[in-house]
Amino acid sequence: MDSKAHRQDRPWSGSTVQHEVELLPEYVPDCYLCPGNTRVSGRSNDQYTQTFVFDNDHPGFSLAAPDDLLSPTGIYKNRPARGVARVVCYSPKHNLTLGELEPEAIESLLRVWQEQYLELGSRPEIAHVLIFENKGEAVGVSNPHPHCQIYANNFVFKTIENEARVSRRHFSETGRVLFQDIIAAEEKDERRIIAANDSAIAFLPYFARYAYEVFVAPRATHQSIATLSNAEVRDFAAVLKRVLVKFDNLWQMPFPYVMPLHQAPTDGGDYGAFHFHVEFHPPLRKPNLLKYLAGPEIGGGNFLSDTSPQEKAAELRAQPAVHYKLRQENK
Ligand SMILES: [Zn+2]
Ligand SMILES: [Zn+2]
């Protein structure tokens, strides 16, 4: 429906985009994420064949952060931010994106996320494990090698704290899990559902802040990815892949986004009503048009959406299930 309008707005031709994509090799000698390469720290990457996890060489924090912070004056307080920062490479291939991985490779990645959440979350000094991928130059990432990061910290990030609080309040007021009510509302409306199967669902929520914001979640309530069964991991990977392929197909380019996993804190609190989900925050409204955070968002603290979630969901729903690069190869 809207695809014609988009095509007219395009600043470049599809063939130019394809050309740029094909220029990327599978292996880049000076990429700090490619197998076998030496990183700036002097450490070398394994000759990995699937996923590869390593401690970030330049973390913004560490478990050895100093205790003796200077006390600020007046009303201000501080405490040391400690934690572990890791990098997870999705694939040895430099030129793939998450959506181009085989379903089995995405399932292995989900199992790595399960292990990391369990291992890091079990440490007494870790209160929360934030797993996230920043993808594309639009969000400041110049290296296209597919990877995500993990920040496991002695504090809980604000958005998670808010989600945990409202989930707990909703449960005490209604006896229901808030995210289950959200899924039920989306399924009842149906127009914003992007992909779904037996145990997983993806939708562009009614309350989306970004034009192409999409949530992916298991249908059953799990506090984290760690407790998903093998069948749920398989279903989740399938829905995730369908969303990612649609994103890339939208403008026939690697689709930039920030993708956090929202999981319950690991600080021993009560998180029975917390429902694990993945959120996509794509910054682009059109191929060359960023959603700028300005007066209302930064100045006022509320997102003003310039688009209708139903229309944007319809654009994604209309995208084919086969990745555009594969379709071009088959021509
Ligand atoms: Zn690489
Ligand atoms: Zn969330």
PDB file of N, CA, C and O in Angstrom, residues 21-83:
ATOM      1  N   VAL A  21      26.108  -3.461  -0.687  1.00  0.00           N
ATOM      2  CA  VAL A  21      25.991  -4.666   0.116  1.00  0.00           C
ATOM      3  C   VAL A  21      26.963  -5.730  -0.381  1.00  0.00           C
ATOM      4  O   VAL A  21      27.657  -6.367   0.384  1.00  0.00           O
ATOM      5  N   GLU A  22      27.052  -5.861  -1.700  1.00  0.00           N
ATOM      6  CA  GLU A  22      27.907  -6.908  -2.256  1.00  0.00           C
ATOM      7  C   GLU A  22      29.393  -6.623  -2.069  1.00  0.00           C
ATOM      8  O   GLU A  22      30.215  -7.513  -2.166  1.00  0.00           O
ATOM      9  N   LEU A  23      29.730  -5.382  -1.812  1.00  0.00           N
ATOM     10  CA  LEU A  23      31.135  -5.041  -1.615  1.00  0.00           C
ATOM     11  C   LEU A  23      31.682  -5.595  -0.297  1.00  0.00           C
ATOM     12  O   LEU A  23      32.878  -5.745  -0.143  1.00  0.00           O
ATOM     13  N   LEU A  24      30.796  -5.898   0.655  1.00  0.00           N
ATOM     14  CA  LEU A  24      31.264  -6.394   1.942  1.00  0.00           C
ATOM     15  C   LEU A  24      31.760  -7.832   1.816  1.00  0.00           C
ATOM     16  O   LEU A  24      31.029  -8.710   1.388  1.00  0.00           O
ATOM     17  N   PRO A  25      32.989  -8.088   2.219  1.00  0.00           N
ATOM     18  CA  PRO A  25      33.502  -9.465   2.176  1.00  0.00           C
ATOM     19  C   PRO A  25      33.101 -10.260   3.426  1.00  0.00           C
ATOM     20  O   PRO A  25      32.702  -9.676   4.434  1.00  0.00           O
ATOM     21  N   GLU A  26      33.271 -11.584   3.347  1.00  0.00           N
ATOM     22  CA  GLU A  26      32.968 -12.441   4.497  1.00  0.00           C
ATOM     23  C   GLU A  26      33.973 -12.263   5.621  1.00  0.00           C
ATOM     24  O   GLU A  26      33.672 -12.483   6.783  1.00  0.00           O
ATOM     25  N   TYR A  27      35.212 -11.925   5.235  1.00  0.00           N
ATOM     26  CA  TYR A  27      36.276 -11.774   6.225  1.00  0.00           C
ATOM     27  C   TYR A  27      37.005 -10.456   5.968  1.00  0.00           C
ATOM     28  O   TYR A  27      37.299 -10.116   4.821  1.00  0.00           O
ATOM     29  N   VAL A  28      37.279  -9.719   7.054  1.00  0.00           N
ATOM     30  CA  VAL A  28      37.997  -8.450   6.925  1.00  0.00           C
ATOM     31  C   VAL A  28      39.206  -8.499   7.868  1.00  0.00           C
ATOM     32  O   VAL A  28      39.053  -8.657   9.076  1.00  0.00           O
ATOM     33  N   PRO A  29      40.436  -8.389   7.300  1.00  0.00           N
ATOM     34  CA  PRO A  29      41.638  -8.596   8.120  1.00  0.00           C
ATOM     35  C   PRO A  29      41.760  -7.661   9.320  1.00  0.00           C
ATOM     36  O   PRO A  29      42.287  -8.059  10.351  1.00  0.00           O
ATOM     37  N   ASP A  30      41.255  -6.422   9.204  1.00  0.00           N
ATOM     38  CA  ASP A  30      41.424  -5.522  10.349  1.00  0.00           C
ATOM     39  C   ASP A  30      40.134  -5.330  11.154  1.00  0.00           C
ATOM     40  O   ASP A  30      40.004  -4.374  11.909  1.00  0.00           O
ATOM     41  N   CYS A  31      39.186  -6.267  10.996  1.00  0.00           N
ATOM     42  CA  CYS A  31      37.958  -6.213  11.818  1.00  0.00           C
ATOM     43  C   CYS A  31      38.272  -6.851  13.166  1.00  0.00           C
ATOM     44  O   CYS A  31      38.793  -7.955  13.223  1.00  0.00           O
ATOM     45  N   TYR A  32      37.943  -6.165  14.258  1.00  0.00           N
ATOM     46  CA  TYR A  32      38.284  -6.710  15.579  1.00  0.00           C
ATOM     47  C   TYR A  32      37.340  -7.826  16.008  1.00  0.00           C
ATOM     48  O   TYR A  32      37.506  -8.403  17.079  1.00  0.00           O
ATOM     49  N   LEU A  33      36.351  -8.155  15.176  1.00  0.00           N
ATOM     50  CA  LEU A  33      35.409  -9.225  15.520  1.00  0.00           C
ATOM     51  C   LEU A  33      35.555 -10.464  14.645  1.00  0.00           C
ATOM     52  O   LEU A  33      35.019 -11.527  14.974  1.00  0.00           O
ATOM     53  N   CYS A  34      36.254 -10.363  13.522  1.00  0.00           N
ATOM     54  CA  CYS A  34      36.400 -11.526  12.636  1.00  0.00           C
ATOM     55  C   CYS A  34      37.286 -12.590  13.297  1.00  0.00           C
ATOM     56  O   CYS A  34      38.167 -12.273  14.094  1.00  0.00           O
ATOM     57  N   PRO A  35      37.058 -13.875  12.968  1.00  0.00           N
ATOM     58  CA  PRO A  35      37.784 -14.971  13.618  1.00  0.00           C
ATOM     59  C   PRO A  35      39.307 -14.848  13.441  1.00  0.00           C
ATOM     60  O   PRO A  35      39.779 -14.494  12.368  1.00  0.00           O
ATOM     61  N   GLY A  36      40.036 -15.135  14.513  1.00  0.00           N
ATOM     62  CA  GLY A  36      41.491 -15.191  14.450  1.00  0.00           C
ATOM     63  C   GLY A  36      42.180 -13.838  14.521  1.00  0.00           C
ATOM     64  O   GLY A  36      43.387 -13.775  14.730  1.00  0.00           O
ATOM     65  N   ASN A  37      41.423 -12.752  14.372  1.00  0.00           N
ATOM     66  CA  ASN A  37      42.050 -11.429  14.353  1.00  0.00           C
ATOM     67  C   ASN A  37      42.479 -10.987  15.747  1.00  0.00           C
ATOM     68  O   ASN A  37      41.905 -11.406  16.752  1.00  0.00           O
ATOM     69  N   THR A  38      43.501 -10.123  15.783  1.00  0.00           N
ATOM     70  CA  THR A  38      43.989  -9.584  17.051  1.00  0.00           C
ATOM     71  C   THR A  38      43.289  -8.261  17.334  1.00  0.00           C
ATOM     72  O   THR A  38      43.164  -7.418  16.454  1.00  0.00           O
ATOM     73  N   ARG A  39      42.809  -8.127  18.563  1.00  0.00           N
ATOM     74  CA  ARG A  39      42.118  -6.883  18.936  1.00  0.00           C
ATOM     75  C   ARG A  39      43.128  -5.864  19.472  1.00  0.00           C
ATOM     76  O   ARG A  39      44.291  -6.200  19.705  1.00  0.00           O
ATOM     77  N   VAL A  40      42.683  -4.608  19.681  1.00  0.00           N
ATOM     78  CA  VAL A  40      43.615  -3.562  20.131  1.00  0.00           C
ATOM     79  C   VAL A  40      44.279  -3.909  21.461  1.00  0.00           C
ATOM     80  O   VAL A  40      45.389  -3.474  21.744  1.00  0.00           O
ATOM     81  N   SER A  41      43.596  -4.722  22.278  1.00  0.00           N
ATOM     82  CA  SER A  41      44.168  -5.118  23.571  1.00  0.00           C
ATOM     83  C   SER A  41      45.334  -6.084  23.398  1.00  0.00           C
ATOM     84  O   SER A  41      46.041  -6.377  24.353  1.00  0.00           O
ATOM     85  N   GLY A  42      45.519  -6.604  22.178  1.00  0.00           N
ATOM     86  CA  GLY A  42      46.563  -7.590  21.946  1.00  0.00           C
ATOM     87  C   GLY A  42      46.032  -9.016  22.008  1.00  0.00           C
ATOM     88  O   GLY A  42      46.716  -9.957  21.605  1.00  0.00           O
ATOM     89  N   ARG A  43      44.810  -9.190  22.523  1.00  0.00           N
ATOM     90  CA  ARG A  43      44.214 -10.530  22.571  1.00  0.00           C
ATOM     91  C   ARG A  43      43.679 -10.905  21.196  1.00  0.00           C
ATOM     92  O   ARG A  43      43.271 -10.038  20.420  1.00  0.00           O
ATOM     93  N   SER A  44      43.665 -12.222  20.931  1.00  0.00           N
ATOM     94  CA  SER A  44      43.194 -12.683  19.622  1.00  0.00           C
ATOM     95  C   SER A  44      41.851 -13.377  19.742  1.00  0.00           C
ATOM     96  O   SER A  44      41.581 -14.058  20.739  1.00  0.00           O
ATOM     97  N   ASN A  45      41.029 -13.231  18.731  1.00  0.00           N
ATOM     98  CA  ASN A  45      39.752 -13.950  18.681  1.00  0.00           C
ATOM     99  C   ASN A  45      40.000 -15.417  18.343  1.00  0.00           C
ATOM    100  O   ASN A  45      40.929 -15.741  17.614  1.00  0.00           O
ATOM    101  N   ASP A  46      39.146 -16.297  18.889  1.00  0.00           N
ATOM    102  CA  ASP A  46      39.198 -17.707  18.498  1.00  0.00           C
ATOM    103  C   ASP A  46      38.917 -17.829  16.999  1.00  0.00           C
ATOM    104  O   ASP A  46      38.312 -16.943  16.401  1.00  0.00           O
ATOM    105  N   GLN A  47      39.319 -18.972  16.452  1.00  0.00           N
ATOM    106  CA  GLN A  47      38.910 -19.290  15.075  1.00  0.00           C
ATOM    107  C   GLN A  47      37.504 -19.873  15.162  1.00  0.00           C
ATOM    108  O   GLN A  47      37.268 -21.029  14.864  1.00  0.00           O
ATOM    109  N   TYR A  48      36.553 -19.031  15.590  1.00  0.00           N
ATOM    110  CA  TYR A  48      35.217 -19.543  15.894  1.00  0.00           C
ATOM    111  C   TYR A  48      34.433 -19.823  14.621  1.00  0.00           C
ATOM    112  O   TYR A  48      34.678 -19.222  13.576  1.00  0.00           O
ATOM    113  N   THR A  49      33.485 -20.766  14.759  1.00  0.00           N
ATOM    114  CA  THR A  49      32.709 -21.165  13.581  1.00  0.00           C
ATOM    115  C   THR A  49      31.227 -20.854  13.739  1.00  0.00           C
ATOM    116  O   THR A  49      30.465 -20.936  12.785  1.00  0.00           O
ATOM    117  N   GLN A  50      30.793 -20.491  14.969  1.00  0.00           N
ATOM    118  CA  GLN A  50      29.380 -20.166  15.148  1.00  0.00           C
ATOM    119  C   GLN A  50      29.242 -18.854  15.923  1.00  0.00           C
ATOM    120  O   GLN A  50      29.234 -17.796  15.322  1.00  0.00           O
ATOM    121  N   THR A  51      29.172 -18.924  17.254  1.00  0.00           N
ATOM    122  CA  THR A  51      29.143 -17.696  18.050  1.00  0.00           C
ATOM    123  C   THR A  51      30.445 -17.587  18.830  1.00  0.00           C
ATOM    124  O   THR A  51      31.155 -18.584  19.017  1.00  0.00           O
ATOM    125  N   PHE A  52      30.751 -16.374  19.289  1.00  0.00           N
ATOM    126  CA  PHE A  52      31.988 -16.150  20.043  1.00  0.00           C
ATOM    127  C   PHE A  52      31.740 -15.049  21.070  1.00  0.00           C
ATOM    128  O   PHE A  52      31.254 -13.981  20.733  1.00  0.00           O
ATOM    129  N   VAL A  53      32.034 -15.364  22.336  1.00  0.00           N
ATOM    130  CA  VAL A  53      31.804 -14.412  23.432  1.00  0.00           C
ATOM    131  C   VAL A  53      33.151 -14.009  24.030  1.00  0.00           C
ATOM    132  O   VAL A  53      33.987 -14.867  24.299  1.00  0.00           O
ATOM    133  N   PHE A  54      33.374 -12.713  24.216  1.00  0.00           N
ATOM    134  CA  PHE A  54      34.599 -12.288  24.908  1.00  0.00           C
ATOM    135  C   PHE A  54      34.317 -11.064  25.779  1.00  0.00           C
ATOM    136  O   PHE A  54      33.340 -10.336  25.546  1.00  0.00           O
ATOM    137  N   ASP A  55      35.175 -10.859  26.787  1.00  0.00           N
ATOM    138  CA  ASP A  55      35.035  -9.674  27.646  1.00  0.00           C
ATOM    139  C   ASP A  55      35.472  -8.444  26.874  1.00  0.00           C
ATOM    140  O   ASP A  55      36.542  -8.442  26.253  1.00  0.00           O
ATOM    141  N   ASN A  56      34.635  -7.401  26.929  1.00  0.00           N
ATOM    142  CA  ASN A  56      34.920  -6.147  26.228  1.00  0.00           C
ATOM    143  C   ASN A  56      36.271  -5.590  26.684  1.00  0.00           C
ATOM    144  O   ASN A  56      36.527  -5.483  27.875  1.00  0.00           O
ATOM    145  N   ASP A  57      37.135  -5.265  25.717  1.00  0.00           N
ATOM    146  CA  ASP A  57      38.471  -4.763  26.057  1.00  0.00           C
ATOM    147  C   ASP A  57      38.434  -3.357  26.647  1.00  0.00           C
ATOM    148  O   ASP A  57      39.337  -2.955  27.355  1.00  0.00           O
ATOM    149  N   HIS A  58      37.387  -2.619  26.333  1.00  0.00           N
ATOM    150  CA  HIS A  58      37.294  -1.240  26.842  1.00  0.00           C
ATOM    151  C   HIS A  58      35.936  -0.993  27.485  1.00  0.00           C
ATOM    152  O   HIS A  58      35.150  -0.190  27.000  1.00  0.00           O
ATOM    153  N   PRO A  59      35.642  -1.707  28.561  1.00  0.00           N
ATOM    154  CA  PRO A  59      34.321  -1.532  29.168  1.00  0.00           C
ATOM    155  C   PRO A  59      34.202  -0.162  29.828  1.00  0.00           C
ATOM    156  O   PRO A  59      35.203   0.418  30.263  1.00  0.00           O
ATOM    157  N   GLY A  60      32.988   0.355  29.896  1.00  0.00           N
ATOM    158  CA  GLY A  60      32.745   1.619  30.575  1.00  0.00           C
ATOM    159  C   GLY A  60      32.775   1.433  32.087  1.00  0.00           C
ATOM    160  O   GLY A  60      32.684   2.380  32.853  1.00  0.00           O
ATOM    161  N   PHE A  61      32.879   0.179  32.520  1.00  0.00           N
ATOM    162  CA  PHE A  61      32.884  -0.135  33.951  1.00  0.00           C
ATOM    163  C   PHE A  61      33.495  -1.518  34.095  1.00  0.00           C
ATOM    164  O   PHE A  61      33.638  -2.242  33.121  1.00  0.00           O
ATOM    165  N   SER A  62      33.870  -1.895  35.325  1.00  0.00           N
ATOM    166  CA  SER A  62      34.353  -3.256  35.553  1.00  0.00           C
ATOM    167  C   SER A  62      34.025  -3.645  36.981  1.00  0.00           C
ATOM    168  O   SER A  62      33.600  -2.812  37.784  1.00  0.00           O
ATOM    169  N   LEU A  63      34.222  -4.914  37.302  1.00  0.00           N
ATOM    170  CA  LEU A  63      33.938  -5.363  38.667  1.00  0.00           C
ATOM    171  C   LEU A  63      34.959  -4.796  39.637  1.00  0.00           C
ATOM    172  O   LEU A  63      34.739  -4.758  40.835  1.00  0.00           O
ATOM    173  N   ALA A  64      36.093  -4.326  39.094  1.00  0.00           N
ATOM    174  CA  ALA A  64      37.158  -3.815  39.951  1.00  0.00           C
ATOM    175  C   ALA A  64      37.092  -2.295  40.101  1.00  0.00           C
ATOM    176  O   ALA A  64      38.073  -1.670  40.456  1.00  0.00           O
ATOM    177  N   ALA A  65      35.931  -1.722  39.835  1.00  0.00           N
ATOM    178  CA  ALA A  65      35.794  -0.259  39.939  1.00  0.00           C
ATOM    179  C   ALA A  65      36.135   0.184  41.364  1.00  0.00           C
ATOM    180  O   ALA A  65      35.833  -0.513  42.329  1.00  0.00           O
ATOM    181  N   PRO A  66      36.780   1.354  41.489  1.00  0.00           N
ATOM    182  CA  PRO A  66      37.213   1.794  42.826  1.00  0.00           C
ATOM    183  C   PRO A  66      36.045   2.071  43.754  1.00  0.00           C
ATOM    184  O   PRO A  66      34.991   2.519  43.328  1.00  0.00           O
ATOM    185  N   ASP A  67      36.272   1.775  45.044  1.00  0.00           N
ATOM    186  CA  ASP A  67      35.246   1.960  46.068  1.00  0.00           C
ATOM    187  C   ASP A  67      35.235   3.390  46.601  1.00  0.00           C
ATOM    188  O   ASP A  67      34.241   3.865  47.121  1.00  0.00           O
ATOM    189  N   ASP A  68      36.415   4.027  46.492  1.00  0.00           N
ATOM    190  CA  ASP A  68      36.599   5.303  47.198  1.00  0.00           C
ATOM    191  C   ASP A  68      36.217   6.493  46.322  1.00  0.00           C
ATOM    192  O   ASP A  68      37.043   7.321  45.995  1.00  0.00           O
ATOM    193  N   LEU A  69      34.924   6.530  45.905  1.00  0.00           N
ATOM    194  CA  LEU A  69      34.434   7.677  45.149  1.00  0.00           C
ATOM    195  C   LEU A  69      34.384   8.893  46.063  1.00  0.00           C
ATOM    196  O   LEU A  69      34.045   8.771  47.236  1.00  0.00           O
ATOM    197  N   LEU A  70      34.741  10.044  45.521  1.00  0.00           N
ATOM    198  CA  LEU A  70      34.607  11.276  46.296  1.00  0.00           C
ATOM    199  C   LEU A  70      33.128  11.572  46.497  1.00  0.00           C
ATOM    200  O   LEU A  70      32.344  11.468  45.561  1.00  0.00           O
ATOM    201  N   SER A  71      32.739  11.939  47.708  1.00  0.00           N
ATOM    202  CA  SER A  71      31.335  12.265  47.970  1.00  0.00           C
ATOM    203  C   SER A  71      31.006  13.618  47.365  1.00  0.00           C
ATOM    204  O   SER A  71      31.744  14.585  47.564  1.00  0.00           O
ATOM    205  N   PRO A  72      29.876  13.686  46.623  1.00  0.00           N
ATOM    206  CA  PRO A  72      29.496  14.988  46.062  1.00  0.00           C
ATOM    207  C   PRO A  72      28.914  15.883  47.156  1.00  0.00           C
ATOM    208  O   PRO A  72      28.504  15.406  48.215  1.00  0.00           O
ATOM    209  N   THR A  73      28.878  17.174  46.874  1.00  0.00           N
ATOM    210  CA  THR A  73      28.349  18.103  47.875  1.00  0.00           C
ATOM    211  C   THR A  73      26.833  18.174  47.819  1.00  0.00           C
ATOM    212  O   THR A  73      26.227  17.880  46.792  1.00  0.00           O
ATOM    213  N   GLY A  74      26.226  18.559  48.924  1.00  0.00           N
ATOM    214  CA  GLY A  74      24.800  18.833  48.964  1.00  0.00           C
ATOM    215  C   GLY A  74      23.940  17.589  48.811  1.00  0.00           C
ATOM    216  O   GLY A  74      24.244  16.517  49.332  1.00  0.00           O
ATOM    217  N   ILE A  75      22.890  17.734  48.040  1.00  0.00           N
ATOM    218  CA  ILE A  75      21.855  16.703  47.929  1.00  0.00           C
ATOM    219  C   ILE A  75      22.322  15.482  47.137  1.00  0.00           C
ATOM    220  O   ILE A  75      21.706  14.412  47.193  1.00  0.00           O
ATOM    221  N   TYR A  76      23.405  15.620  46.389  1.00  0.00           N
ATOM    222  CA  TYR A  76      23.812  14.561  45.460  1.00  0.00           C
ATOM    223  C   TYR A  76      24.376  13.330  46.160  1.00  0.00           C
ATOM    224  O   TYR A  76      24.963  13.419  47.230  1.00  0.00           O
ATOM    225  N   LYS A  77      24.140  12.182  45.522  1.00  0.00           N
ATOM    226  CA  LYS A  77      24.685  10.920  46.031  1.00  0.00           C
ATOM    227  C   LYS A  77      25.380  10.209  44.888  1.00  0.00           C
ATOM    228  O   LYS A  77      25.033  10.420  43.721  1.00  0.00           O
ATOM    229  N   ASN A  78      26.291   9.330  45.199  1.00  0.00           N
ATOM    230  CA  ASN A  78      26.865   8.484  44.147  1.00  0.00           C
ATOM    231  C   ASN A  78      27.207   7.123  44.726  1.00  0.00           C
ATOM    232  O   ASN A  78      27.234   6.940  45.948  1.00  0.00           O
ATOM    233  N   ARG A  79      27.378   6.163  43.833  1.00  0.00           N
ATOM    234  CA  ARG A  79      27.924   4.868  44.234  1.00  0.00           C
ATOM    235  C   ARG A  79      28.607   4.274  43.023  1.00  0.00           C
ATOM    236  O   ARG A  79      28.254   4.603  41.878  1.00  0.00           O
ATOM    237  N   PRO A  80      29.598   3.419  43.238  1.00  0.00           N
ATOM    238  CA  PRO A  80      30.352   2.917  42.085  1.00  0.00           C
ATOM    239  C   PRO A  80      29.491   2.023  41.190  1.00  0.00           C
ATOM    240  O   PRO A  80      28.724   1.201  41.691  1.00  0.00           O
ATOM    241  N   ALA A  81      29.574   2.243  39.864  1.00  0.00           N
ATOM    242  CA  ALA A  81      28.906   1.358  38.905  1.00  0.00           C
ATOM    243  C   ALA A  81      29.885   0.250  38.557  1.00  0.00           C
ATOM    244  O   ALA A  81      30.964   0.502  38.037  1.00  0.00           O
ATOM    245  N   ARG A  82      29.504  -0.970  38.908  1.00  0.00           N
ATOM    246  CA  ARG A  82      30.398  -2.104  38.642  1.00  0.00           C
ATOM    247  C   ARG A  82      29.717  -3.065  37.700  1.00  0.00           C
ATOM    248  O   ARG A  82      28.489  -3.093  37.588  1.00  0.00           O
ATOM    249  N   GLY A  83      30.516  -3.894  37.073  1.00  0.00           N
ATOM    250  CA  GLY A  83      29.894  -4.905  36.233  1.00  0.00           C
ATOM    251  C   GLY A  83      30.863  -5.572  35.285  1.00  0.00           C
ATOM    252  O   GLY A  83      32.080  -5.387  35.361  1.00  0.00           O
TER     253      GLY A  83
END
